[in-house]
Coordinates of C-alpha atoms and ligand atoms in Angstrom, one line a residue:
Chain A
X1 CA 198.9 119.0 264.6
X2 CA 201.0 119.9 261.9
X3 CA 204.6 118.7 261.8
X4 CA 206.4 121.1 259.2
X5 CA 209.2 122.8 260.7
X6 CA 209.4 119.8 263.2
X7 CA 213.0 118.5 263.8
X8 CA 212.5 115.1 265.6
X9 CA 215.2 113.9 268.1
X10 CA 215.9 110.7 269.3
X11 CA 216.4 109.8 272.9
X12 CA 219.3 108.5 274.2
X13 CA 218.2 104.8 274.1
X14 CA 217.6 105.3 270.4
X15 CA 214.0 104.5 269.7
X16 CA 211.5 107.0 271.0
X17 CA 211.1 110.6 269.5
X18 CA 211.2 113.1 271.9
X19 CA 209.8 116.6 271.8
X20 CA 211.8 117.8 274.8
X21 CA 214.9 116.3 276.1
X22 CA 216.7 117.6 279.4
X23 CA 219.7 116.6 280.6
X24 CA 221.4 117.5 284.2
X25 CA 219.5 120.9 284.1
X26 CA 220.2 123.2 287.0
X27 CA 218.5 126.8 287.7
X28 CA 219.6 128.7 290.8
X29 CA 218.2 131.8 291.9
X30 CA 220.7 133.3 294.4
X31 CA 220.8 130.7 297.3
X32 CA 217.4 129.2 295.9
X33 CA 218.3 126.0 293.9
X34 CA 215.0 125.9 292.0
X35 CA 215.9 123.3 289.3
X36 CA 218.5 120.8 290.7
X37 CA 220.0 118.2 287.9
X38 CA 216.8 117.7 285.9
X39 CA 216.2 114.9 283.4
X40 CA 213.2 114.6 281.4
X41 CA 212.3 113.2 278.0
X42 CA 209.1 114.0 276.8
X43 CA 207.8 111.7 273.7
X44 CA 205.9 113.1 270.9
X45 CA 202.3 112.8 270.6
X46 CA 202.0 112.3 274.6
X47 CA 200.3 114.3 277.1
X48 CA 202.7 114.4 279.9
X49 CA 202.4 115.7 283.5
X50 CA 204.9 117.2 285.4
X51 CA 203.2 116.5 288.9
X52 CA 205.0 118.3 291.9
X53 CA 204.3 120.4 294.9
X54 CA 204.5 124.4 294.8
X55 CA 208.1 125.2 294.7
X56 CA 209.3 121.8 293.2
X57 CA 210.5 124.1 290.1
X58 CA 207.8 123.3 287.6
X59 CA 207.1 126.9 286.4
X60 CA 210.8 127.3 286.3
X61 CA 211.5 124.3 283.9
X62 CA 208.5 125.8 281.8
X63 CA 210.2 129.1 281.6
X64 CA 213.4 127.6 280.8
X65 CA 211.8 126.0 277.9
X66 CA 210.8 129.2 276.6
X67 CA 214.0 130.7 276.8
X68 CA 212.6 133.1 279.9
X69 CA 215.1 131.5 282.3
X70 CA 218.5 130.5 281.3
X71 CA 219.8 127.3 282.9
X72 CA 223.1 127.5 285.0
X73 CA 224.1 124.0 283.8
X74 CA 222.8 121.2 281.9
X75 CA 221.5 120.9 278.1
X76 CA 217.9 121.3 277.0
X77 CA 216.5 120.5 273.6
X78 CA 213.1 121.4 272.2
X79 CA 211.6 120.0 269.2
X80 CA 215.4 119.5 267.9
X81 CA 216.6 123.0 268.8
X82 CA 219.5 123.5 271.4
X83 CA 218.4 126.1 274.3
X84 CA 218.8 128.7 274.9
X85 CA 220.6 129.4 271.4
X86 CA 217.9 128.5 269.3
X87 CA 215.2 129.1 271.5
X88 CA 213.2 131.4 269.2
X89 CA 212.8 128.8 266.2
X90 CA 211.5 126.5 268.8
X91 CA 209.1 129.0 270.2
X92 CA 207.7 129.5 266.9
X93 CA 206.3 125.6 266.9
X94 CA 205.5 125.6 270.8
X95 CA 202.2 127.4 272.3
X96 CA 202.5 128.3 276.3
X97 CA 199.6 128.9 278.6
X98 CA 201.5 130.4 281.7
X99 CA 200.3 130.0 285.4
X100 CA 199.6 133.3 286.0
X101 CA 197.3 135.2 283.5
X102 CA 199.3 137.4 281.2
X103 CA 196.4 138.3 278.8
X104 CA 196.1 141.6 277.2
X105 CA 192.9 142.4 279.0
X106 CA 192.4 146.0 277.5
X107 CA 192.0 144.4 274.2
X108 CA 188.6 142.7 272.5
X109 CA 188.8 138.7 272.4
X110 CA 189.5 138.8 268.9
X111 CA 192.1 141.3 268.8
X112 CA 193.9 139.2 271.7
X113 CA 194.1 136.1 269.3
X114 CA 194.7 138.4 266.2
X115 CA 197.8 139.8 267.7
X116 CA 199.0 136.6 268.8
X117 CA 198.5 135.1 265.2
X118 CA 200.6 137.9 264.2
X119 CA 203.3 137.0 266.8
X120 CA 203.1 133.5 265.4
X121 CA 203.8 134.3 261.9
X122 CA 200.4 133.2 260.7
X123 CA 200.4 134.6 257.3
X124 CA 197.8 137.4 257.3
X125 CA 195.6 135.5 254.7
X126 CA 195.0 132.9 257.2
X127 CA 194.8 135.0 260.3
X128 CA 191.1 135.4 260.3
X129 CA 190.5 131.8 260.1
X130 CA 192.9 130.9 262.6
X131 CA 191.2 133.6 265.0
X132 CA 187.8 132.0 264.2
X133 CA 188.9 128.5 264.9
X134 CA 190.4 129.4 268.2
X135 CA 187.6 131.4 269.2
X136 CA 185.2 128.2 268.6
X137 CA 187.8 126.2 270.3
X138 CA 187.3 128.3 273.6
X139 CA 183.8 128.5 272.9
X140 CA 184.1 132.5 273.1
X141 CA 182.6 133.0 269.3
X142 CA 179.9 135.3 270.9
X143 CA 182.2 137.0 272.9
X144 CA 184.5 138.0 270.3
X145 CA 183.9 141.8 270.6
X146 CA 184.1 142.1 274.1
X147 CA 187.2 143.2 275.9
X148 CA 189.0 140.4 277.9
X149 CA 188.6 142.0 281.1
X150 CA 184.7 141.7 281.1
X151 CA 185.2 137.7 280.8
X152 CA 184.8 135.5 283.7
X153 CA 188.0 133.7 285.2
X154 CA 187.1 130.7 283.4
X155 CA 186.6 132.3 280.0
X156 CA 189.7 134.3 280.5
X157 CA 191.6 130.7 281.2
X158 CA 190.0 129.4 278.0
X159 CA 191.3 132.3 276.0
X160 CA 195.0 131.8 277.3
X161 CA 194.8 128.1 276.1
X162 CA 193.5 129.0 272.8
X163 CA 195.8 132.0 272.2
X164 CA 198.6 129.2 272.6
X165 CA 197.0 127.2 270.0
X166 CA 196.4 130.0 267.6
X167 CA 199.6 128.7 265.1
X168 CA 198.7 125.3 265.6
X169 CA 201.9 124.4 267.6
X170 CA 203.8 121.2 267.6
X171 CA 204.2 121.2 271.3
X172 CA 201.9 122.9 273.8
X173 CA 203.3 123.8 277.5
X174 CA 200.4 124.5 280.0
X175 CA 201.9 125.8 283.5
X176 CA 199.1 124.5 286.4
X177 CA 196.2 125.2 283.5
X178 CA 193.7 124.9 286.1
X179 CA 195.0 126.4 289.3
X180 CA 192.8 128.6 291.3
X181 CA 189.7 127.6 289.1
X182 CA 186.4 126.2 290.6
X183 CA 185.7 122.6 289.9
X184 CA 183.1 123.2 287.2
X185 CA 185.4 125.4 285.2
X186 CA 188.2 122.7 285.8
X187 CA 186.2 120.4 283.9
X188 CA 185.8 122.9 281.1
X189 CA 189.7 123.0 280.9
X190 CA 190.2 119.7 281.4
X191 CA 187.8 118.6 278.1
X192 CA 189.9 121.3 276.2
X193 CA 193.2 119.7 277.2
X194 CA 191.4 116.2 276.4
X195 CA 190.5 117.5 273.0
X196 CA 194.2 118.5 272.4
X197 CA 195.4 115.0 273.1
X198 CA 193.0 113.3 271.0
X199 CA 194.6 115.6 268.3
X200 CA 197.7 113.9 268.9
X201 CA 199.4 117.1 270.1
X202 CA 202.4 116.6 272.7
X203 CA 201.6 118.4 275.8
X204 CA 203.5 118.9 278.7
X205 CA 201.6 119.9 281.5
X206 CA 202.5 120.9 284.9
X207 CA 200.2 120.7 288.0
X208 CA 199.9 119.8 291.7
X209 CA 196.5 118.7 291.4
X210 CA 196.9 114.6 291.5
X211 CA 193.8 114.0 289.8
X212 CA 194.5 116.5 287.3
X213 CA 197.5 114.3 286.4
X214 CA 195.8 111.1 286.6
X215 CA 192.8 112.0 284.3
X216 CA 194.7 113.6 281.8
X217 CA 198.4 112.7 281.5
X218 CA 199.4 109.5 279.6
X219 CA 203.0 109.6 281.5
X220 CA 204.0 111.5 284.7
X221 CA 207.0 112.8 286.0
X222 CA 206.8 113.5 289.9
X223 CA 209.0 116.2 290.5
X224 CA 210.2 117.3 294.2
X225 CA 212.9 119.8 295.1
X226 CA 213.9 120.6 291.5
X227 CA 214.3 116.8 290.3
X228 CA 212.2 114.0 288.9
X229 CA 211.9 111.6 291.5
X230 CA 209.7 108.9 289.5
X231 CA 208.2 108.6 285.9
X232 CA 205.8 106.4 284.2
X233 CA 202.5 105.9 283.3
X234 CA 200.1 106.7 286.1
X235 CA 199.4 103.1 286.6
X236 CA 203.2 102.0 286.5
X237 CA 203.9 104.2 289.2
X238 CA 201.0 103.2 291.3
X239 CA 202.0 99.7 290.8
X240 CA 205.4 100.5 291.4
X241 CA 205.6 102.6 294.2
X242 CA 202.1 101.7 296.0
X243 CA 201.5 98.4 295.0
X244 CA 197.7 97.1 294.1
X245 CA 196.2 97.7 297.5
X246 CA 197.1 99.8 300.4
X247 CA 195.9 100.0 304.1
X248 CA 194.6 103.0 306.0
X249 CA 195.0 102.7 309.7
X250 CA 193.3 105.2 312.1
X251 CA 194.6 106.5 315.3
X252 CA 195.6 109.2 317.5
X253 CA 198.7 111.2 316.6
X254 CA 201.0 109.3 319.1
X255 CA 199.8 105.8 317.7
X256 CA 200.4 106.8 314.4
X257 CA 203.9 107.9 315.1
X258 CA 204.8 105.1 316.9
X259 CA 203.5 102.9 314.1
X260 CA 205.4 104.9 311.5
X261 CA 208.5 104.4 313.1
X262 CA 208.0 100.7 313.9
X263 CA 207.1 100.2 310.2
X264 CA 210.7 102.3 309.1
X265 CA 212.5 99.9 311.5
X266 CA 210.8 97.0 309.6
X267 CA 211.4 98.6 306.0
X268 CA 207.7 98.8 305.5
X269 CA 206.8 101.7 303.3
X270 CA 203.9 104.1 304.8
X271 CA 202.9 107.5 304.1
X272 CA 201.0 109.9 306.3
X273 CA 197.5 110.8 305.1
X274 CA 196.2 113.1 307.7
X275 CA 194.3 111.2 310.6
X276 CA 195.7 107.9 309.4
X277 CA 198.8 106.3 308.3
X278 CA 198.6 104.3 304.9
X279 CA 200.5 100.9 304.5
X280 CA 201.9 101.0 300.9
X281 CA 202.4 97.6 299.2
X282 CA 199.5 95.9 301.3
X283 CA 198.7 93.4 298.6
X284 CA 202.1 91.5 299.2
X285 CA 201.9 91.8 303.1
X286 CA 202.7 88.2 303.0
X287 CA 204.1 87.4 306.4
X288 CA 204.6 91.1 307.2
X289 CA 201.4 91.1 309.6
X290 CA 200.4 94.8 308.7
X291 CA 197.8 96.4 311.3
X292 CA 194.3 95.8 310.7
X293 CA 192.6 98.7 308.9
X294 CA 190.6 100.0 305.8
X295 CA 192.0 98.0 302.7
X296 CA 191.5 100.2 299.4
X297 CA 193.2 100.1 295.9
X298 CA 196.0 102.4 295.8
X299 CA 196.2 105.5 293.9
X300 CA 198.6 108.1 292.5
X301 CA 198.1 110.4 295.7
X302 CA 199.8 107.4 297.5
X303 CA 202.7 107.6 295.3
X304 CA 203.0 111.4 295.4
X305 CA 202.8 111.7 298.9
X306 CA 205.1 108.6 299.5
X307 CA 207.8 110.1 297.1
X308 CA 207.4 114.0 297.9
X309 CA 206.4 113.9 301.7
X310 CA 204.1 116.5 300.8
X311 CA 200.4 116.6 301.9
X312 CA 198.0 117.3 299.4
X313 CA 195.4 120.2 300.3
Chain B
X1 CA 221.9 134.1 268.0
X2 CA 223.1 134.2 271.9
X3 CA 221.3 134.7 274.8
X4 CA 223.3 137.6 276.5
X5 CA 224.4 141.2 275.2
X6 CA 222.8 143.4 272.6
X7 CA 222.4 141.8 269.2
X8 CA 220.9 143.6 265.7
X9 CA 221.3 140.1 264.3
X10 CA 218.4 138.9 266.5
X11 CA 215.9 141.5 265.1
X12 CA 213.5 140.1 262.3
X13 CA 211.1 142.7 260.6
X14 CA 208.1 140.1 261.3
X15 CA 208.8 140.1 265.0
X16 CA 209.1 143.9 265.2
X17 CA 206.1 144.5 263.1
X18 CA 203.8 142.2 265.2
X19 CA 205.0 144.2 268.5
X20 CA 204.4 147.6 266.7
X21 CA 201.1 146.0 265.7
X22 CA 200.0 145.4 269.0
X23 CA 200.8 148.9 270.0
X24 CA 198.8 150.1 267.2
X25 CA 195.9 148.0 268.0
X26 CA 196.1 149.3 271.6
X27 CA 196.3 152.9 270.2
X28 CA 193.4 152.3 267.7
X29 CA 191.2 151.7 271.3
X30 CA 192.8 154.9 273.2
X31 CA 193.7 157.6 270.3
X32 CA 191.1 159.8 271.6
X33 CA 192.5 160.8 275.0
X34 CA 196.1 160.2 273.9
X35 CA 196.2 162.4 271.2
X36 CA 194.2 165.2 273.1
X37 CA 196.7 165.2 276.1
X38 CA 199.8 165.0 273.7
X39 CA 198.1 167.9 271.5
X40 CA 196.7 170.1 273.6
X41 CA 199.2 170.8 276.2
X42 CA 201.9 172.1 273.9
X43 CA 199.8 174.0 272.5
X44 CA 198.8 175.6 275.8
X45 CA 202.4 176.0 276.8
X46 CA 203.0 177.9 273.3
X47 CA 199.9 180.3 273.7
X48 CA 200.8 181.0 277.4
X49 CA 204.5 181.7 277.0
X50 CA 204.0 183.4 273.5
X51 CA 201.4 185.6 274.9
X52 CA 203.0 186.0 278.4
X53 CA 206.7 186.3 277.9
X54 CA 205.7 187.6 273.9
X55 CA 204.4 190.8 275.8
X56 CA 207.9 191.6 277.5
X57 CA 210.4 190.2 274.8
X58 CA 209.0 191.0 271.2
X59 CA 211.9 189.2 269.4
X60 CA 214.7 187.0 270.0
X61 CA 217.4 187.1 267.3
X62 CA 215.1 188.9 265.0
X63 CA 212.6 186.0 265.4
X64 CA 208.9 187.1 267.0
X65 CA 209.1 185.5 270.3
X66 CA 205.8 183.3 269.6
X67 CA 207.2 181.8 266.5
X68 CA 210.6 181.1 268.7
X69 CA 208.5 179.2 271.0
X70 CA 206.5 177.5 268.5
X71 CA 209.5 176.2 267.0
X72 CA 210.8 175.1 270.5
X73 CA 207.7 173.5 271.8
X74 CA 207.6 171.0 268.8
X75 CA 210.6 169.4 270.7
X76 CA 209.5 169.6 274.3
X77 CA 206.2 168.3 273.1
X78 CA 207.9 165.1 271.5
X79 CA 210.1 164.8 274.8
X80 CA 207.1 164.4 277.1
X81 CA 204.9 162.4 274.8
X82 CA 207.7 159.7 274.0
X83 CA 209.5 159.7 277.3
X84 CA 206.1 159.2 279.6
X85 CA 204.7 156.8 277.1
X86 CA 208.1 154.9 277.1
X87 CA 208.3 155.1 281.0
X88 CA 204.6 154.5 282.2
X89 CA 203.3 152.1 279.2
X90 CA 206.2 150.0 279.4
X91 CA 206.1 149.7 283.3
X92 CA 202.5 148.7 283.2
X93 CA 203.1 146.3 280.8
X94 CA 205.9 144.5 282.7
X95 CA 204.8 144.8 286.0
X96 CA 201.1 144.7 286.0
X97 CA 199.9 143.2 282.6
X98 CA 202.8 141.1 282.3
X99 CA 202.6 141.4 278.6
X100 CA 206.2 141.1 277.9
X101 CA 206.2 137.9 279.5
X102 CA 203.3 136.8 277.2
X103 CA 205.7 138.2 274.1
X104 CA 208.7 136.6 275.1
X105 CA 206.9 133.2 275.1
X106 CA 206.0 133.7 271.3
X107 CA 209.0 133.8 268.8
X108 CA 209.8 137.4 269.7
X109 CA 213.0 138.5 271.4
X110 CA 213.9 141.5 273.9
X111 CA 215.4 143.4 271.2
X112 CA 212.4 143.2 268.8
X113 CA 210.1 144.2 271.5
X114 CA 212.1 147.2 272.3
X115 CA 212.6 147.9 268.8
X116 CA 208.9 147.8 268.0
X117 CA 207.7 149.8 270.8
X118 CA 210.5 152.8 270.4
X119 CA 209.5 152.7 266.8
X120 CA 205.9 153.2 267.3
X121 CA 205.8 155.3 270.3
X122 CA 208.7 157.4 268.6
X123 CA 206.7 158.0 265.5
X124 CA 203.7 158.8 267.3
X125 CA 205.5 161.4 269.5
X126 CA 207.1 162.9 266.5
X127 CA 204.0 163.3 264.8
X128 CA 202.1 164.9 267.7
X129 CA 205.2 167.1 267.7
X130 CA 204.3 168.9 264.4
X131 CA 200.9 170.3 265.8
X132 CA 202.6 173.4 267.6
X133 CA 204.1 174.2 264.6
X134 CA 201.1 174.2 262.6
X135 CA 199.7 176.7 265.3
X136 CA 202.6 178.6 264.8
X137 CA 201.6 179.3 261.1
X138 CA 198.9 181.2 262.5
X139 CA 201.2 183.6 264.5
X140 CA 202.9 184.4 261.2
X141 CA 205.3 181.7 260.9
X142 CA 206.0 181.4 257.1
X143 CA 205.9 177.8 255.8
X144 CA 209.4 176.7 254.1
X145 CA 210.3 173.6 252.1
X146 CA 213.1 172.7 254.9
X147 CA 210.1 172.5 257.2
X148 CA 209.1 168.9 255.8
X149 CA 212.3 167.8 257.4
X150 CA 210.8 168.6 260.6
X151 CA 208.5 165.4 261.0
X152 CA 211.9 163.3 260.4
X153 CA 213.7 165.3 263.0
X154 CA 210.8 164.6 265.5
X155 CA 210.3 161.2 265.0
X156 CA 214.3 160.5 265.3
X157 CA 213.9 162.5 268.8
X158 CA 211.0 160.7 269.9
X159 CA 212.7 157.0 269.0
X160 CA 215.5 158.4 271.4
X161 CA 213.4 159.5 274.4
X162 CA 210.8 156.6 273.8
X163 CA 213.9 154.2 274.4
X164 CA 215.3 156.7 277.1
X165 CA 211.6 156.0 278.7
X166 CA 211.9 152.4 278.3
X167 CA 215.4 152.2 280.0
X168 CA 213.8 153.9 283.1
X169 CA 211.1 151.7 283.1
X170 CA 213.3 148.7 283.2
X171 CA 215.3 150.6 286.1
X172 CA 211.9 151.0 288.0
X173 CA 210.0 148.9 290.1
X174 CA 207.1 151.1 290.8
X175 CA 205.6 154.2 289.5
X176 CA 206.8 156.4 292.3
X177 CA 210.5 155.3 291.2
X178 CA 209.7 157.8 288.4
X179 CA 209.5 160.8 290.5
X180 CA 213.4 160.8 290.6
X181 CA 213.5 160.5 286.9
X182 CA 210.9 163.3 286.4
X183 CA 212.3 165.9 288.7
X184 CA 216.0 165.0 288.4
X185 CA 216.2 164.5 284.6
X186 CA 213.3 165.1 282.4
X187 CA 212.8 168.6 283.9
X188 CA 216.2 170.1 283.4
X189 CA 216.3 168.4 279.7
X190 CA 213.0 170.5 279.2
X191 CA 214.0 173.7 280.7
X192 CA 217.6 173.6 279.4
X193 CA 217.1 173.0 275.7
X194 CA 216.5 176.7 274.5
X195 CA 212.7 176.2 274.1
X196 CA 211.4 179.1 276.0
X197 CA 214.8 181.5 275.9
X198 CA 218.0 181.4 274.4
X199 CA 220.9 179.5 275.7
X200 CA 223.6 182.3 274.9
X201 CA 222.7 184.3 278.1
X202 CA 223.3 181.3 280.3
X203 CA 226.6 180.8 282.5
X204 CA 229.3 178.8 280.3
X205 CA 229.1 175.3 282.0
X206 CA 225.3 175.4 281.3
X207 CA 225.7 176.1 277.8
X208 CA 228.0 173.3 277.7
X209 CA 226.0 170.8 279.4
X210 CA 223.0 171.9 277.2
X211 CA 225.3 170.7 274.2
X212 CA 224.6 167.0 275.8
X213 CA 221.0 167.6 275.7
X214 CA 219.4 165.9 272.8
X215 CA 216.6 168.2 272.9
X216 CA 218.7 171.1 272.4
X217 CA 220.1 169.5 269.3
X218 CA 216.4 168.9 268.1
X219 CA 215.5 172.6 268.6
X220 CA 218.5 173.8 266.9
X221 CA 217.3 171.7 263.8
X222 CA 213.8 172.8 263.8
X223 CA 214.7 176.3 264.2
X224 CA 216.9 175.9 261.0
X225 CA 213.9 174.4 259.1
X226 CA 211.9 177.2 259.9
X227 CA 214.5 180.1 259.7
X228 CA 217.5 178.9 257.4
X229 CA 219.2 175.6 257.5
X230 CA 223.2 175.2 258.4
X231 CA 224.6 172.5 256.5
X232 CA 227.7 172.0 258.8
X233 CA 226.1 172.4 262.2
X234 CA 223.2 170.6 261.5
X235 CA 224.4 167.6 260.6
X236 CA 226.2 167.6 263.8
X237 CA 223.0 168.0 265.6
X238 CA 221.4 165.1 263.4
X239 CA 224.2 163.0 264.5
X240 CA 224.0 164.1 268.1
X241 CA 220.2 162.8 267.9
X242 CA 221.1 159.6 266.1
X243 CA 223.6 158.6 268.8
X244 CA 221.4 159.3 271.3
X245 CA 218.7 157.2 269.9
X246 CA 221.1 154.4 269.2
X247 CA 222.6 154.7 273.1
X248 CA 219.1 155.0 274.5
X249 CA 217.9 151.9 272.2
X250 CA 221.1 149.7 273.4
X251 CA 220.5 150.6 277.1
X252 CA 217.1 150.0 277.3
X253 CA 217.4 146.4 275.8
X254 CA 220.2 145.7 277.9
X255 CA 218.1 146.7 281.0
X256 CA 215.0 145.4 280.0
X257 CA 216.3 141.8 279.1
X258 CA 217.8 142.0 282.8
X259 CA 214.3 142.2 283.9
X260 CA 212.8 139.8 281.6
X261 CA 214.7 136.8 281.2
X262 CA 215.9 135.0 284.9
Ligands
LIG1 N1 212.5 134.9 289.5 C1 212.9 134.1 290.9 N2 213.7 134.7 291.7 C2 213.9 134.0 292.8 N3 213.3 132.8 293.3 C3 212.3 132.1 292.2 C4 212.1 132.8 291.0 N4 211.1 131.9 290.5 C5 211.1 130.8 291.2 N5 212.1 131.0 292.3 C6 212.1 129.9 293.6 O1 212.4 128.5 292.8 C7 211.9 127.4 293.3 C8 210.8 126.8 292.4 O2 209.8 127.6 292.3 P1 208.8 127.5 290.8 O3 209.8 126.8 289.5 O4 207.7 128.1 290.4 O5 208.1 126.1 291.4 P2 206.5 125.5 291.2 O6 206.0 125.9 290.0 O7 207.0 123.9 291.0 O8 205.6 125.8 292.2 C9 211.0 128.3 294.7 O9 211.6 128.1 295.7 C10 210.5 129.5 294.1 O10 210.5 130.5 295.0
LIG2 MG1 204.6 127.1 289.5

């Protein structure tokens, strides 16, 4: 990705160069606190996953990064620009793919891209090339003359992502890029994002699909109720919060409730998982005498459920 | 740059142009039926009133009735095409297509969206507004050099009413909400402007009220271009149109921002 116009920021520790830096960010909607003291640093060149259940405040965070929501408190910096005052120059270097599609569906595919090339100030001589590249990226070259409304859901989503990349941005925001798509289309979007990662773009991607974060993100922040509750690479998070191995114990609802309260009393970490109870850090059980069950490798899902208390769909 | 309040400093020509270019792209798809509706309806008005009333009142203030209406309908044509496209297009883009959300994620601010759209819609309405004047030529209206000013007058009027329409779009939640505006405001503006009958027979209070109607000032200006300019009065009419456009623009930006930025 090009770096002209990019103003690197040093994080507080002074080593990493960060593309996004949030400190104590709060956003309320009347009585609802959507974002509640959020701290976040997204290093340049990483694919950063914001993983959280519905309602955690991911979309609100994304909208604050584009100046479409104004924080009630805290400080926000994107690509070295202070928000919301300098949001416009920041947006010039950002590409955004929203959670809910806002494609200009009445337009032809090529016109959708051309309109955004203009909005992103791509010089007119370069615009046709930029549009062709975006079409190729979205694999929509042969649909360029069709109205966007005639595309399938997956194609529209690819177009939405290509539209965000039309100006070769330094930072890409993807808000739940695969929500509501069938598994095959999800794979297509994932390869698009992997290609972006390969090119060294800085990506902030929100998702409530654990697998998506695990597969695509270099670093993950787990978000719950408007805050980051844990942050690290997927491997670090698993090691820290779930250990190497876990044990799934099956039983009736009453048995599980009983087991859980006993584990809580003994300070043993567990997490519910539907018809079973999962004991975390089972590799370090030592003399804790965990009940018998199925031993398996810990996953990010164990971490997610343990930290957010949310079941996975 | 601040994030609240209405500011001219936030407007960059490139942003306004990009927004207007999007409007132009959409127009290139739909120009046939948009143009048909915007041009034919005022001509139907002109012919219906011209012939219908023209048989009863042959002249008003020495002007043949069909020419009186022909010059008046310029303004009502601009009113409808500007205010309705401002209202309906803008609400559709905000609520149903969510285009403004997409634009605001790009380096474009609310000021630029409103300005770009209002300039495009207003200019288009102003150009459509010339059609009745051309039809009036076939009914004996004599072309004058001052008529070359009419497009500028109609475009300025169009810009004001497009902004007025966007203001109501920002206030509305659903298309149904427009019923109040259309019956309670647009229709009175349309009738109380002097397009179809002179205002001087009206009761005093209605004549005073008409002075507040931007459409009245547009009609006076167009008639003066056709039948003789009155520099002193015309500067006041022009000023009234400019003030209206500016106020409507500022109000539209203010309310649109409240809708779009959380
Ligand atoms: N415009 C809004 N008005 C009122 N409440 C909102 C608005 N946007 C978000 N919220 C609320 O803020 C909380 C966080 O929402 P959101 O950021 O969309 O979460 P996520 O994207 O993680 O699912 C939710 O409770 C949601 O209902
Ligand atoms: Mg969301």
